[in-house]
Amino acid sequence: MSVGESVETEPRRRPGRAVRFGLIVTAVLLLLFGVPWWTLAWAGNRWPGAVFAALTAVFVVAAAAFPALMFSGHGARHRDGPARIADTLLGVVWVLFVWSVLGNVLRAVLAAAGVADPARSRIVTAVVALIALVLLLWGYAEAMRVPRVRRIDVVLPRLGAGLDELRLVLLTDTHYGPIDRARWSRRVTGVVNSLNPDIVAHTGDIADGEVAQRREQAAPLGDIRARLARVYVTGNHEYFSGAQRWVEHMASLGWEALHNRHVVVTRDGSSLVVAGVDDRTAAGSGVPGHHMDHEAALRGADPDLPVLLLAHQPHQIGGAVAHGVDLQISGHTHGGQIWPFHYLVRLDQPVLQGLSRHGDRTQLYTSRGTGFWGPPFRVFAPSEITLLTLHSH
């Protein structure tokens, strides 16, 4: 998941921006790698010289290699080998950083209890290392598994009786990427089809990479079945990876790409407007014709019909409220993905996950995501395939 994108408008300031960016990256790396190094290798552990040297070498090499691996893996070339290493390293060091910080609370407790170094620091090191190992193994299993089905009932008072108990399956943030998950994708398709959906929606961030790179992983999306519609909107990651090509590819797989437009589905005499808007980062992406436009998405729609809106980010709920949308469905947040990253997500998004109400009419459902971005770990933020059952009363 990404907070957003920026557009260079004043090239003459680029050197200053590069310096600031470099300083920020250096500071972040020093914190992420330095705090675990201090906790596990230095502090009051008094390790034998060889042990201390080996631990220090591991952290120095990892910290030095990380930026190069990230640039190589997630730069213009999207090189999968370096990306896999960098993403895994990011997840490992984040978990170590978090639990090293918390481990120093334990250090204070042990100090108050009269436990002296090196025993005190070695207890902290052992606890931090053990917790991190358990969480990383569990988090990897959670990330790689086929998501559980999360079943949600939503009452839409304006929904016609003919659409009562409509079954809407939401996929989002599949993030097909450096780790080949073609088999996982086929199993997700099997689960979706077993739910007998009326509508299947994908609210963006299909992949990290171009269509040509991720074609095999995305192919099972073409086998998903829905009685009334299969609909899709772009997420922010499409704008790193050929957004228009993804729109066209989804259309070739039989999905309605709701590029600031809508369709109307009807059952037993009742109708529902299903609309979609581009991600909020689209306007700054430089992709011609892409921008978030609620007015265009709903132009010509019968104002008496209920509206289901696909929008990648919960942050886009303001436009939904302003245009009288009944239900917006979104992803983007991943539920935080790796605890406690959700606190940072909440700085940018109004909702982390679940069903929420906004204004007099509008409800928002935010999925924790079907896949994962970057680090192949999910800690206290499980993935989901969402079955939303819509009720008229």
PDB file of C-alpha atoms in Angstrom, residues 153-160 163 168 271-275 294 298 301-310 316-330 355-365 388 390-392:
ATOM      1  CA  ASP A 153     -24.767  -8.001   6.074  1.00  0.00           C
ATOM      2  CA  VAL A 154     -25.537  -4.479   4.833  1.00  0.00           C
ATOM      3  CA  VAL A 155     -28.970  -2.850   4.907  1.00  0.00           C
ATOM      4  CA  LEU A 156     -29.600  -0.352   2.091  1.00  0.00           C
ATOM      5  CA  PRO A 157     -33.044   1.216   2.642  1.00  0.00           C
ATOM      6  CA  ARG A 158     -33.312   2.337  -1.008  1.00  0.00           C
ATOM      7  CA  LEU A 159     -32.603  -1.164  -2.361  1.00  0.00           C
ATOM      8  CA  GLY A 160     -35.550  -2.596  -4.265  1.00  0.00           C
ATOM      9  CA  LEU A 163     -32.429  -7.159  -5.187  1.00  0.00           C
ATOM     10  CA  LEU A 168     -21.629  -9.073  -3.607  1.00  0.00           C
ATOM     11  CA  SER A 271     -32.208  -1.965 -10.331  1.00  0.00           C
ATOM     12  CA  LEU A 272     -28.894  -0.878  -8.793  1.00  0.00           C
ATOM     13  CA  VAL A 273     -26.388   1.633 -10.144  1.00  0.00           C
ATOM     14  CA  VAL A 274     -22.865   0.193  -9.912  1.00  0.00           C
ATOM     15  CA  ALA A 275     -20.358   3.002 -10.396  1.00  0.00           C
ATOM     16  CA  HIS A 294     -17.676  11.168  -9.229  1.00  0.00           C
ATOM     17  CA  LEU A 298     -22.831   8.986 -12.076  1.00  0.00           C
ATOM     18  CA  ALA A 301     -27.904   7.627 -13.565  1.00  0.00           C
ATOM     19  CA  ASP A 302     -31.477   7.615 -12.253  1.00  0.00           C
ATOM     20  CA  PRO A 303     -31.309   9.570  -8.951  1.00  0.00           C
ATOM     21  CA  ASP A 304     -34.053   7.367  -7.495  1.00  0.00           C
ATOM     22  CA  LEU A 305     -31.920   4.221  -7.769  1.00  0.00           C
ATOM     23  CA  PRO A 306     -29.520   3.096  -5.028  1.00  0.00           C
ATOM     24  CA  VAL A 307     -25.827   3.471  -5.843  1.00  0.00           C
ATOM     25  CA  LEU A 308     -22.953   1.082  -5.159  1.00  0.00           C
ATOM     26  CA  LEU A 309     -19.605   2.838  -5.686  1.00  0.00           C
ATOM     27  CA  LEU A 310     -16.207   1.204  -6.169  1.00  0.00           C
ATOM     28  CA  GLN A 316     -12.530   8.892  -1.257  1.00  0.00           C
ATOM     29  CA  ILE A 317     -15.649   8.644   0.906  1.00  0.00           C
ATOM     30  CA  GLY A 318     -16.128  12.423   0.908  1.00  0.00           C
ATOM     31  CA  GLY A 319     -17.039  12.379  -2.767  1.00  0.00           C
ATOM     32  CA  ALA A 320     -19.403   9.469  -2.187  1.00  0.00           C
ATOM     33  CA  VAL A 321     -21.245  11.339   0.541  1.00  0.00           C
ATOM     34  CA  ALA A 322     -21.469  14.486  -1.586  1.00  0.00           C
ATOM     35  CA  HIS A 323     -23.027  12.516  -4.454  1.00  0.00           C
ATOM     36  CA  GLY A 324     -25.544  10.555  -2.381  1.00  0.00           C
ATOM     37  CA  VAL A 325     -23.925   7.139  -2.751  1.00  0.00           C
ATOM     38  CA  ASP A 326     -25.577   4.399  -0.688  1.00  0.00           C
ATOM     39  CA  LEU A 327     -22.563   2.095  -0.291  1.00  0.00           C
ATOM     40  CA  GLN A 328     -18.896   2.581  -1.142  1.00  0.00           C
ATOM     41  CA  ILE A 329     -16.591  -0.437  -1.148  1.00  0.00           C
ATOM     42  CA  SER A 330     -12.843   0.054  -0.805  1.00  0.00           C
ATOM     43  CA  LEU A 355     -18.391  -1.298   7.856  1.00  0.00           C
ATOM     44  CA  SER A 356     -18.848   2.357   8.800  1.00  0.00           C
ATOM     45  CA  ARG A 357     -21.438   5.085   8.240  1.00  0.00           C
ATOM     46  CA  HIS A 358     -20.728   8.528   6.782  1.00  0.00           C
ATOM     47  CA  GLY A 359     -23.400  11.213   6.527  1.00  0.00           C
ATOM     48  CA  ASP A 360     -27.107  10.468   6.517  1.00  0.00           C
ATOM     49  CA  ARG A 361     -27.145   7.944   3.673  1.00  0.00           C
ATOM     50  CA  THR A 362     -23.688   6.644   2.849  1.00  0.00           C
ATOM     51  CA  GLN A 363     -22.075   3.501   4.226  1.00  0.00           C
ATOM     52  CA  LEU A 364     -18.500   2.399   3.580  1.00  0.00           C
ATOM     53  CA  TYR A 365     -17.071  -1.080   3.674  1.00  0.00           C
ATOM     54  CA  LEU A 388     -21.458  -8.619   1.377  1.00  0.00           C
ATOM     55  CA  LEU A 390     -27.294  -6.527   0.672  1.00  0.00           C
ATOM     56  CA  HIS A 391     -30.726  -6.239   2.298  1.00  0.00           C
ATOM     57  CA  SER A 392     -33.548  -3.794   1.624  1.00  0.00           C
TER      58      SER A 392
END
